[in-house]
Short mmCIF file of C-alpha atoms and ligand atoms in Angstrom, two decimals:
data_model
loop_
_atom_site.label_atom_id
_atom_site.label_comp_id
_atom_site.label_asym_id
_atom_site.label_seq_id
_atom_site.Cartn_x
_atom_site.Cartn_y
_atom_site.Cartn_z
CA MET A 1 28.06 -4.24 144.08
CA ASN A 2 31.28 -2.81 145.58
CA GLN A 3 32.73 -1.09 142.44
CA PRO A 4 30.30 1.56 141.12
CA SER A 5 31.91 0.71 137.75
CA ASP A 6 30.27 -2.54 137.64
CA ILE A 7 26.52 -0.96 137.92
CA CYS A 8 25.84 -1.28 134.09
CA ASN A 9 26.59 -4.96 134.03
CA ARG A 10 23.97 -5.26 136.62
CA LEU A 11 21.41 -3.08 134.97
CA TYR A 12 21.75 -4.98 131.78
CA ALA A 13 21.21 -8.23 133.57
CA LEU A 14 18.13 -6.84 135.43
CA ALA A 15 16.88 -5.55 131.88
CA ARG A 16 16.96 -9.11 130.77
CA GLU A 17 15.95 -11.05 134.10
CA ARG A 18 13.21 -8.54 134.87
CA ASN A 19 12.48 -6.82 131.62
CA GLY A 20 9.77 -3.98 131.72
CA GLN A 21 9.49 -3.86 135.31
CA ASP A 22 10.60 -1.27 138.16
CA VAL A 23 12.71 -2.87 140.72
CA MET A 24 13.75 -2.15 144.53
CA LEU A 25 17.60 -3.18 144.76
CA ASP A 26 20.17 -2.60 147.36
CA ILE A 27 23.37 -1.01 146.02
CA ASN A 28 25.83 -0.91 148.48
CA GLY A 29 23.33 -1.02 151.46
CA VAL A 30 21.25 1.81 150.19
CA PRO A 31 17.70 0.56 149.02
CA MET A 32 17.21 1.99 145.51
CA LEU A 33 13.96 1.88 143.51
CA VAL A 34 15.35 1.33 139.74
CA LEU A 35 12.71 2.31 137.31
CA GLN A 36 12.82 0.31 134.05
CA ARG A 37 9.34 1.64 132.51
CA HIS A 38 8.74 4.84 130.58
CA GLU A 39 5.62 5.34 132.03
CA SER A 40 7.55 5.62 135.57
CA ALA A 41 10.22 7.50 134.33
CA ASP A 42 7.80 9.84 132.69
CA HIS A 43 6.12 10.28 135.95
CA VAL A 44 9.86 11.40 137.58
CA LEU A 45 10.99 13.09 135.26
CA ARG A 46 8.41 15.06 133.55
CA THR A 47 4.89 14.92 135.11
CA HIS A 48 5.84 14.96 138.78
CA ALA A 49 9.44 16.52 138.33
CA ALA A 50 8.38 18.88 140.96
CA HIS A 51 8.58 16.39 143.68
CA TYR A 52 11.85 14.61 142.60
CA ARG A 53 15.23 16.38 142.97
CA LYS A 54 18.26 15.59 141.50
CA ASP A 55 20.67 13.81 143.62
CA MET A 56 24.45 14.40 142.51
CA ALA A 57 25.94 15.40 145.60
CA TRP A 58 29.42 13.48 144.79
CA PHE A 59 29.33 14.44 141.58
CA ARG A 60 29.23 17.90 142.62
CA GLN A 61 31.63 17.72 145.34
CA ALA A 62 34.39 16.29 142.54
CA LEU A 63 33.53 18.39 139.62
CA GLY A 64 32.22 21.77 141.37
CA ALA A 65 28.58 23.14 141.08
CA SER A 66 27.18 23.77 138.05
CA ARG A 67 24.19 23.85 135.93
CA PHE A 68 24.30 19.85 135.67
CA CYS A 69 23.61 19.26 139.02
CA GLU A 70 22.20 22.51 140.90
CA GLU A 71 18.68 22.64 141.63
CA GLY A 72 16.06 25.58 142.12
CA GLU A 73 16.92 29.21 141.53
CA ALA A 74 20.73 28.22 141.41
CA TRP A 75 19.84 25.66 138.38
CA ARG A 76 17.29 28.47 136.69
CA ILE A 77 20.12 31.20 136.90
CA ARG A 78 22.69 28.95 135.26
CA ARG A 79 20.06 27.62 132.37
CA ARG A 80 19.41 31.20 131.74
CA ILE A 81 22.91 32.01 130.87
CA THR A 82 23.86 28.92 128.46
CA HIS A 83 20.25 27.90 127.23
CA GLU A 84 20.11 30.51 124.31
CA HIS A 85 23.55 29.38 122.91
CA PHE A 86 22.73 25.60 123.37
CA THR A 87 19.86 25.85 121.41
CA HIS A 88 20.32 28.87 118.85
CA PHE A 89 23.70 27.51 117.57
CA ASP A 90 24.36 27.61 113.39
CA ARG A 91 23.76 24.02 112.59
CA GLU A 92 25.73 24.52 109.11
CA HIS A 93 28.75 25.79 111.10
CA THR A 94 28.35 22.58 113.72
CA CYS A 95 28.04 20.34 110.72
CA ALA A 96 31.26 21.67 109.03
CA LEU A 97 33.02 21.36 112.43
CA ALA A 98 32.02 17.84 113.14
CA GLY A 99 32.81 17.02 109.06
CA GLN A 100 36.51 18.49 109.77
CA HIS A 101 37.07 16.56 113.04
CA GLY A 102 35.49 13.52 112.30
CA ALA A 103 37.69 13.26 108.92
CA HIS A 104 40.90 14.12 111.23
CA ALA A 105 39.89 11.64 113.92
CA VAL A 106 39.14 8.81 111.39
CA GLN A 107 42.55 9.62 109.87
CA ARG A 108 44.08 9.02 113.40
CA LEU A 109 42.39 5.75 113.71
CA LEU A 110 43.09 4.24 110.26
CA ALA A 111 46.75 5.09 111.48
CA ASP A 112 46.37 3.08 114.94
CA SER A 113 44.80 0.10 112.94
CA ALA A 114 47.60 0.33 110.55
CA LYS A 115 50.08 -0.27 113.12
CA GLY A 116 48.28 -3.18 114.42
CA ALA A 117 45.86 -1.86 117.19
CA GLN A 118 42.59 -4.02 117.77
CA THR A 119 40.44 -1.43 119.72
CA ILE A 120 39.44 2.20 119.17
CA ASP A 121 41.46 4.45 121.02
CA ASP A 122 38.54 6.48 123.17
CA HIS A 123 40.92 9.48 123.44
CA VAL A 124 40.82 10.07 119.75
CA LEU A 125 36.80 10.40 119.91
CA ARG A 126 37.06 12.44 122.99
CA THR A 127 39.44 14.86 121.27
CA MET A 128 37.28 14.90 118.63
CA THR A 129 33.99 16.11 120.28
CA VAL A 130 35.92 18.15 122.65
CA SER A 131 37.53 19.95 119.65
CA ILE A 132 33.85 20.49 117.94
CA LEU A 133 32.41 21.53 121.48
CA VAL A 134 35.09 24.13 122.22
CA GLU A 135 35.33 25.53 118.68
CA ASN A 136 31.70 25.81 118.08
CA PHE A 137 30.72 27.64 121.68
CA LEU A 138 34.05 29.08 122.67
CA GLY A 139 35.20 30.09 119.01
CA ILE A 140 38.54 28.94 119.84
CA PRO A 141 40.80 25.68 118.66
CA PHE A 142 40.81 23.32 121.74
CA GLN A 143 44.31 22.67 121.57
CA ASP A 144 44.76 26.48 121.65
CA THR A 145 43.59 26.38 125.46
CA GLY A 146 46.55 23.87 126.86
CA ILE A 147 43.76 21.77 128.68
CA ASP A 148 44.43 18.63 129.24
CA LEU A 149 41.58 16.30 128.40
CA ALA A 150 42.79 13.25 130.27
CA LEU A 151 42.66 15.06 133.77
CA ILE A 152 39.20 15.86 133.30
CA SER A 153 38.41 12.29 132.22
CA GLU A 154 40.30 11.15 135.28
CA LEU A 155 37.78 13.68 137.31
CA MET A 156 34.72 12.30 135.92
CA GLU A 157 35.83 8.56 137.18
CA TYR A 158 35.88 10.12 140.44
CA GLY A 159 32.77 11.71 140.16
CA SER A 160 30.92 8.90 139.41
CA ALA A 161 32.62 6.42 141.52
CA TYR A 162 31.21 8.33 144.63
CA SER A 163 27.74 7.94 143.31
CA PHE A 164 26.82 4.72 144.90
CA VAL A 165 28.87 5.04 148.00
CA PRO A 166 26.67 4.86 151.09
CA PRO A 167 26.87 8.17 153.32
CA GLY A 168 29.82 8.46 155.92
CA ARG A 169 31.80 5.34 154.05
CA THR A 170 33.71 6.95 151.47
CA GLU A 171 36.82 6.40 153.32
CA ALA A 172 36.34 2.69 153.14
CA TYR A 173 35.71 2.72 149.45
CA TYR A 174 37.95 5.21 148.09
CA ALA A 175 40.89 6.07 150.49
CA GLN A 176 43.15 6.20 147.50
CA GLY A 177 41.06 8.14 145.26
CA LEU A 178 40.18 11.03 147.85
CA ARG A 179 43.76 11.46 148.22
CA ARG A 180 44.30 12.51 144.63
CA LEU A 181 41.04 14.50 144.29
CA PRO A 182 42.00 17.92 145.65
CA GLY A 183 45.20 17.95 143.79
CA LEU A 184 43.58 16.89 140.21
CA ARG A 185 40.89 19.33 140.97
CA ARG A 186 43.49 21.83 141.58
CA GLU A 187 45.54 21.29 138.62
CA ILE A 188 42.13 21.26 136.38
CA LEU A 189 40.94 24.73 137.77
CA GLN A 190 44.16 26.04 137.14
CA GLN A 191 44.22 24.94 133.46
CA MET A 192 40.61 26.70 133.02
CA ARG A 193 41.84 29.89 134.30
CA VAL A 194 43.00 30.53 130.43
CA LEU A 195 39.60 31.00 129.60
CA ARG A 196 39.29 34.09 132.05
CA ASP A 197 42.63 35.91 131.54
CA GLY A 198 42.14 37.86 128.47
CA SER A 199 44.63 35.87 126.50
CA LEU A 200 42.25 34.08 124.29
CA PRO A 201 39.63 35.35 122.20
CA THR A 202 36.24 35.55 124.17
CA SER A 203 33.04 33.88 122.23
CA PRO A 204 29.27 35.15 123.35
CA MET A 205 28.71 32.50 125.45
CA LEU A 206 31.68 33.01 127.10
CA ALA A 207 31.51 36.58 127.82
CA ASP A 208 28.09 35.68 129.34
CA MET A 209 29.40 33.29 131.54
CA LEU A 210 32.53 35.48 132.60
CA ARG A 211 29.78 38.18 133.29
CA ALA A 212 27.71 36.04 135.70
CA ASP A 213 31.08 34.89 137.45
CA VAL A 214 31.72 38.42 138.68
CA ASP A 215 28.39 39.34 139.51
CA PRO A 216 28.07 39.14 143.44
CA ALA A 217 24.39 38.13 143.01
CA ASN A 218 24.89 34.85 142.61
CA ASP A 219 27.54 32.03 143.22
CA ILE A 220 28.74 31.25 139.74
CA VAL A 221 32.58 30.10 139.28
CA LEU A 222 33.33 30.24 135.57
CA GLU A 223 35.49 27.00 135.73
CA HIS A 224 33.16 24.88 137.82
CA GLU A 225 30.61 25.61 134.95
CA LEU A 226 33.34 25.03 132.24
CA VAL A 227 34.81 22.10 133.56
CA THR A 228 31.36 20.21 133.48
CA PHE A 229 30.23 21.63 130.21
CA LEU A 230 33.45 19.71 128.59
CA ALA A 231 33.21 16.67 130.65
CA ALA A 232 29.38 16.39 130.25
CA GLY A 233 29.24 17.71 126.70
CA ALA A 234 32.35 15.95 125.09
CA GLU A 235 32.49 12.46 127.03
CA SER A 236 28.92 11.54 126.17
CA SER A 237 29.26 12.53 122.34
CA ALA A 238 32.40 10.15 122.44
CA SER A 239 30.66 7.60 124.33
CA THR A 240 28.21 7.30 121.40
CA ALA A 241 30.48 7.79 118.76
CA GLY A 242 32.39 4.95 119.86
CA TRP A 243 29.42 2.81 120.45
CA ALA A 244 28.17 3.80 116.84
CA CYS A 245 31.68 2.19 115.17
CA TYR A 246 31.12 -1.44 117.29
CA LEU A 247 27.49 -1.18 115.73
CA LEU A 248 28.93 -0.13 112.33
CA ALA A 249 31.42 -3.25 112.53
CA ARG A 250 28.94 -5.48 114.37
CA TYR A 251 26.18 -5.11 111.25
CA PRO A 252 28.47 -4.71 108.34
CA GLU A 253 25.21 -4.90 105.83
CA VAL A 254 23.94 -1.94 107.51
CA GLN A 255 26.99 0.06 107.55
CA GLU A 256 27.16 -0.93 103.65
CA ARG A 257 23.58 0.80 103.15
CA LEU A 258 24.50 3.74 105.44
CA ARG A 259 27.65 4.37 103.34
CA ASP A 260 25.53 4.42 100.07
CA GLN A 261 23.32 7.03 101.32
CA VAL A 262 25.72 9.45 102.46
CA MET A 263 27.91 8.86 99.14
CA GLN A 264 25.09 9.96 97.43
CA LEU A 265 25.31 13.30 99.26
CA ASN A 266 27.17 16.28 98.06
CA PRO A 267 29.56 17.10 101.32
CA ALA A 268 29.33 20.72 100.51
CA ASP A 269 25.49 20.77 100.55
CA GLY A 270 26.31 20.27 104.43
CA TRP A 271 23.47 20.21 107.24
CA ASN A 272 20.99 20.76 104.60
CA ALA A 273 21.21 17.68 102.94
CA LEU A 274 22.48 15.65 105.72
CA THR A 275 19.23 16.35 107.55
CA GLN A 276 17.42 14.34 104.69
CA CYS A 277 19.65 11.18 105.61
CA THR A 278 16.69 9.66 107.67
CA PRO A 279 18.58 6.34 107.86
CA LEU A 280 21.61 7.86 109.56
CA GLU A 281 19.55 9.38 112.23
CA ASP A 282 17.88 6.45 113.00
CA PHE A 283 21.06 4.55 113.25
CA ILE A 284 22.34 6.90 115.91
CA SER A 285 18.76 6.77 117.62
CA GLU A 286 19.25 3.02 117.93
CA ALA A 287 23.18 3.42 118.94
CA LEU A 288 21.50 5.63 121.81
CA ARG A 289 18.88 3.10 122.87
CA LEU A 290 21.14 -0.06 122.86
CA PHE A 291 23.76 1.80 124.68
CA PRO A 292 22.87 4.79 126.32
CA PRO A 293 26.19 7.18 127.12
CA SER A 294 24.64 8.42 130.22
CA PRO A 295 22.95 5.10 130.99
CA ILE A 296 21.16 6.17 134.59
CA ILE A 297 20.21 9.28 136.35
CA SER A 298 19.57 9.38 140.06
CA ARG A 299 16.76 11.53 141.59
CA GLN A 300 15.46 11.46 145.51
CA ALA A 301 11.89 11.77 146.12
CA THR A 302 11.12 14.98 148.07
CA GLN A 303 7.44 13.68 149.26
CA ALA A 304 5.84 10.40 149.32
CA ASP A 305 4.36 8.96 146.36
CA ARG A 306 3.21 6.07 144.18
CA ILE A 307 4.82 4.92 141.09
CA GLY A 308 3.19 2.14 139.32
CA ILE A 309 3.02 -0.89 142.08
CA HIS A 310 5.42 0.60 144.43
CA HIS A 311 5.15 3.24 147.33
CA VAL A 312 7.65 5.92 147.70
CA ASP A 313 8.38 7.44 150.79
CA SER A 314 9.92 11.22 151.02
CA GLY A 315 13.96 10.48 150.93
CA GLN A 316 13.57 7.62 148.74
CA ASN A 317 16.46 7.16 146.03
CA LEU A 318 15.42 6.25 142.50
CA LEU A 319 17.54 5.32 139.69
CA ILE A 320 16.27 5.81 135.98
CA SER A 321 17.69 2.98 133.76
CA PHE A 322 17.74 4.23 130.19
CA ILE A 323 19.17 0.78 129.75
CA GLY A 324 16.17 -1.10 131.20
CA ILE A 325 13.77 1.46 129.26
CA GLY A 326 15.36 1.13 125.85
CA HIS A 327 15.08 -2.51 126.09
CA ASP A 328 12.01 -3.13 127.13
CA ALA A 329 10.29 -5.78 125.17
CA HIS A 330 6.66 -4.39 125.64
CA MET A 331 7.85 -1.49 123.17
CA ARG A 332 9.56 -3.06 120.51
CA ASP A 333 9.61 -6.99 119.30
CA ASP A 334 13.27 -7.66 119.67
CA PRO A 335 14.92 -5.01 121.82
CA TRP A 336 18.17 -6.43 122.00
CA THR A 337 19.36 -6.12 118.39
CA LEU A 338 20.18 -2.81 116.03
CA ALA A 339 16.48 -2.34 114.40
CA GLY A 340 16.56 -2.19 110.70
CA THR A 341 13.95 -0.22 108.91
CA PRO A 342 11.20 0.59 110.11
CA VAL A 343 12.79 1.55 113.13
CA VAL A 344 10.13 1.79 116.27
CA ARG A 345 10.28 5.72 116.90
CA GLY A 346 7.67 6.12 120.05
CA PRO A 347 8.82 7.53 123.05
CA THR A 348 11.47 4.97 123.89
CA ALA A 349 13.45 5.32 120.95
CA GLY A 350 17.20 6.42 121.74
CA ASN A 351 17.01 10.06 120.63
CA ARG A 352 13.93 10.67 122.55
CA MET A 353 14.92 8.72 126.03
CA ALA A 354 18.73 8.86 126.19
CA PHE A 355 18.77 12.58 126.50
CA SER A 356 16.32 12.55 129.30
CA ILE A 357 12.88 14.12 129.36
CA GLY A 358 11.04 17.03 131.23
CA PRO A 359 12.48 20.20 132.78
CA ARG A 360 16.04 18.77 133.17
CA ILE A 361 16.34 17.23 129.63
CA CYS A 362 19.91 17.76 128.30
CA GLY A 363 20.86 20.90 127.59
CA GLY A 364 22.93 19.97 124.22
CA LYS A 365 20.69 17.74 122.97
CA LEU A 366 20.41 19.42 119.28
CA PHE A 367 23.75 20.06 119.24
CA ALA A 368 25.00 16.29 120.04
CA LEU A 369 22.58 15.26 117.25
CA VAL A 370 24.09 17.57 114.72
CA GLU A 371 27.56 16.81 115.77
CA LEU A 372 27.21 13.05 115.82
CA MET A 373 25.26 13.36 112.41
CA GLY A 374 28.25 15.08 110.67
CA ALA A 375 30.95 12.97 112.63
CA LEU A 376 29.62 9.81 111.61
CA ALA A 377 28.87 10.93 108.15
CA ALA A 378 32.47 11.70 107.80
CA PHE A 379 33.63 8.51 109.42
CA LEU A 380 31.72 6.67 106.65
CA ARG A 381 32.78 8.32 103.86
CA HIS A 382 36.71 8.04 104.71
CA ALA A 383 36.81 4.32 106.24
CA ARG A 384 35.39 0.75 106.84
CA PHE A 385 34.92 -0.68 110.25
CA GLU A 386 35.66 -4.11 111.14
CA LEU A 387 35.12 -6.60 114.56
CA THR A 388 38.22 -7.73 115.66
CA CYS A 389 36.45 -10.02 118.24
CA ASP A 390 32.82 -10.94 118.65
CA SER A 391 32.50 -11.42 122.31
CA PRO A 392 29.50 -9.44 123.82
CA PRO A 393 30.57 -6.38 125.96
CA ARG A 394 31.20 -6.04 129.45
CA PHE A 395 30.85 -2.58 130.70
CA HIS A 396 32.67 -0.07 132.77
CA TRP A 397 30.76 3.00 133.86
CA LYS A 398 32.81 6.40 134.33
CA ALA A 399 29.58 8.51 134.33
CA GLN A 400 29.18 7.48 130.75
CA LEU A 401 29.02 3.77 129.11
CA LEU A 402 31.64 2.72 128.43
CA ARG A 403 33.37 -0.92 127.12
CA GLU A 404 35.74 -2.54 129.04
CA GLY A 405 38.98 -3.11 127.34
CA GLY A 406 37.66 -0.50 124.39
CA HIS A 407 35.84 -1.40 121.20
CA PRO A 408 37.39 -4.16 119.28
CA VAL A 409 37.03 -2.52 116.27
CA ARG A 410 39.80 -2.29 113.13
CA VAL A 411 39.32 0.93 110.87
CA THR A 412 40.59 0.03 107.31
CA PRO A 413 40.58 2.45 104.39
CA LEU A 414 37.77 2.20 101.82
CA HIS A 415 39.88 1.17 98.74
C1 HEM B 1 25.20 11.76 122.77
C2 HEM B 1 25.17 12.92 123.54
C3 HEM B 1 24.73 13.43 124.95
C4 HEM B 1 23.46 12.48 125.85
C5 HEM B 1 23.25 11.29 125.50
C6 HEM B 1 23.00 13.35 127.07
C7 HEM B 1 22.61 13.04 127.82
C8 HEM B 1 22.13 14.00 128.88
C9 HEM B 1 21.48 13.66 130.15
C10 HEM B 1 20.36 12.20 130.52
C11 HEM B 1 21.07 14.96 130.81
C12 HEM B 1 20.16 14.75 131.89
C13 HEM B 1 20.60 14.13 133.45
C14 HEM B 1 19.97 14.25 134.32
O1 HEM B 1 18.50 14.49 134.16
O2 HEM B 1 20.24 14.01 135.47
C15 HEM B 1 22.02 15.62 130.35
C16 HEM B 1 21.85 16.83 130.88
C17 HEM B 1 22.75 17.63 130.14
N1 HEM B 1 23.30 17.88 129.21
FE1 HEM B 1 23.75 16.61 127.75
N2 HEM B 1 24.19 14.75 126.70
C18 HEM B 1 24.59 14.82 125.93
C19 HEM B 1 25.58 15.61 124.87
C20 HEM B 1 25.77 16.92 125.57
C21 HEM B 1 26.20 17.96 124.91
C22 HEM B 1 27.10 17.87 123.82
C23 HEM B 1 25.95 19.38 125.81
C24 HEM B 1 26.60 20.66 125.48
C25 HEM B 1 26.56 21.31 124.32
C26 HEM B 1 25.44 18.91 126.83
C27 HEM B 1 24.97 19.33 128.05
C28 HEM B 1 24.16 19.28 128.68
C29 HEM B 1 23.75 20.10 130.12
C30 HEM B 1 23.96 21.68 130.26
C31 HEM B 1 22.97 19.21 130.77
C32 HEM B 1 22.14 19.72 132.17
C33 HEM B 1 20.77 20.19 131.78
C34 HEM B 1 19.75 20.83 133.02
O3 HEM B 1 19.69 20.14 133.84
O4 HEM B 1 19.66 22.23 132.98
N3 HEM B 1 24.84 17.23 126.69
N4 HEM B 1 22.65 15.14 129.37
#
C-alpha cells in the first residue's frame, strides 16, 4: 500500500478475509498489529491505556500540537480547558442550531440535484457541521470568521497522508505535498488570528482558550487548538452525515419508516421530543458502525505486553480498526448490512465504539450525537434520498472515511 488514502479499502478487505482476528501487517515497511477484536481494543484503549501512547507525530506536524494528539500533562492541561464546554452544552440550543443548518444544507442539496448533480457535495455537509460547531461553542456565525474551510480540509489531507510514511522516507513519498505544507499552514494560522484580535465577540470557551494561550506556564497556541477543533469536530460529523444520506438512499424502506417517526414529532418540541426517537438514534449508531468516520486510530506500545495470541514488544505500532470491530461476525448475525429492529446494541455498537473508549474517548461525542439527530431529522422532514448508482463503495481516507467520487445520491422534494 503506497497510498495512505487506500488504507480503508485494505481494512474492509481484512475485515472480510480475517474476520474477528487481530492481524500483523506490513504497512509501507512498518510492521503493524491491526486490532479487529473488541477485547483487544478494550485492552489497549481502556484497561491498559497507560501502556500505549497516541502516535500522531505527523498529524501534529501538519496541524500543530493540540488536545487531540498530545500526551501526559500537556494533554491533561488542554483537556481541562475544553472538557466542561464540550460536555455541558445546552442540548436544546444545539438541536435547534442543527435543525436550522440541516434545513439550509438540504435546500442546497435539493438545488444541486435539481441542476442534475448525481452525488452529494461533501462541502455542503462540512459547511453545515462547521456552522453548528462554531455557532455553538464560539457563539458566532461561521461565515463571520472568514475562515476558508477548504484550506483546513486540505491540511487534514496532508496530516493523514503522512500517517503511514515510514520514518525518514517522507521526501520519497510526498515531495510535492511537503513543498505546499508550510505555506498552507501559514495561510490557515493567519486566518485563525481573527479569533484572538478582538474584532469578534468572545464566547466562554474561546475566553478560556485565550487565557491559556497567554499563560507562560504552558505552551498552548490558540490557533493550533482551534484548527484541530474545527478539523476534528466538523469533518467527522460531516462524514457521518454523508454516510447516513447514502444509507437512507440504499434502504428506502428504512428511510420511510424513519420519516414517519420524525413527522410525528413537533419540531418546536426540540431535543426533548427528538430524544424519544430511538429508531433514529439506532440508525445513526448503525451508520457509525458500518462506516466509522474515524475508522482507525493508532497507538504505540511503551512496554512489552500480550494481546490475545500476539506478543507485543515495546515500540510496537498498533492500529485499532473500528471497521474490523464493527464487522466482527461473532458480535452480530449479519455485520455487513444495516440492522433493522432490534438493533444489536452492546459494546461494538457504532455509538459505543466509533468515538473510541477509555481516557482518550472523543471529547465531542455527546455534542456530535445531538447534532446528528437534529440535522438528520431536518433532512428527513424536507427531502427524499435516492441512489443514483448501486455499485459498492470504494473508500478514500483523509483522516476520515470518505467515499471515492462522493455519495451517489439524488435529493428530491417530498411532494
Ligand atoms: C461523528 C462524529 C465524531 C466521531 C466519530 C469522532 C471520533 C473521535 C475519535 C475516534 C477520537 C479518538 C481518537 C483517538 O483515540 O486517537 C476522537 C477524539 C476527539 N474528538 Fe471526536 N469525533 C466526532 C466528533 C467530534 C466533535 C463534534 C468534536 C468537538 C466538539 C470532537 C472533539 C474531539 C476531541 C477534542 C478529541 C480528543 C479527545 C482527547 O484525547 O482528549 N469530536 N474523536
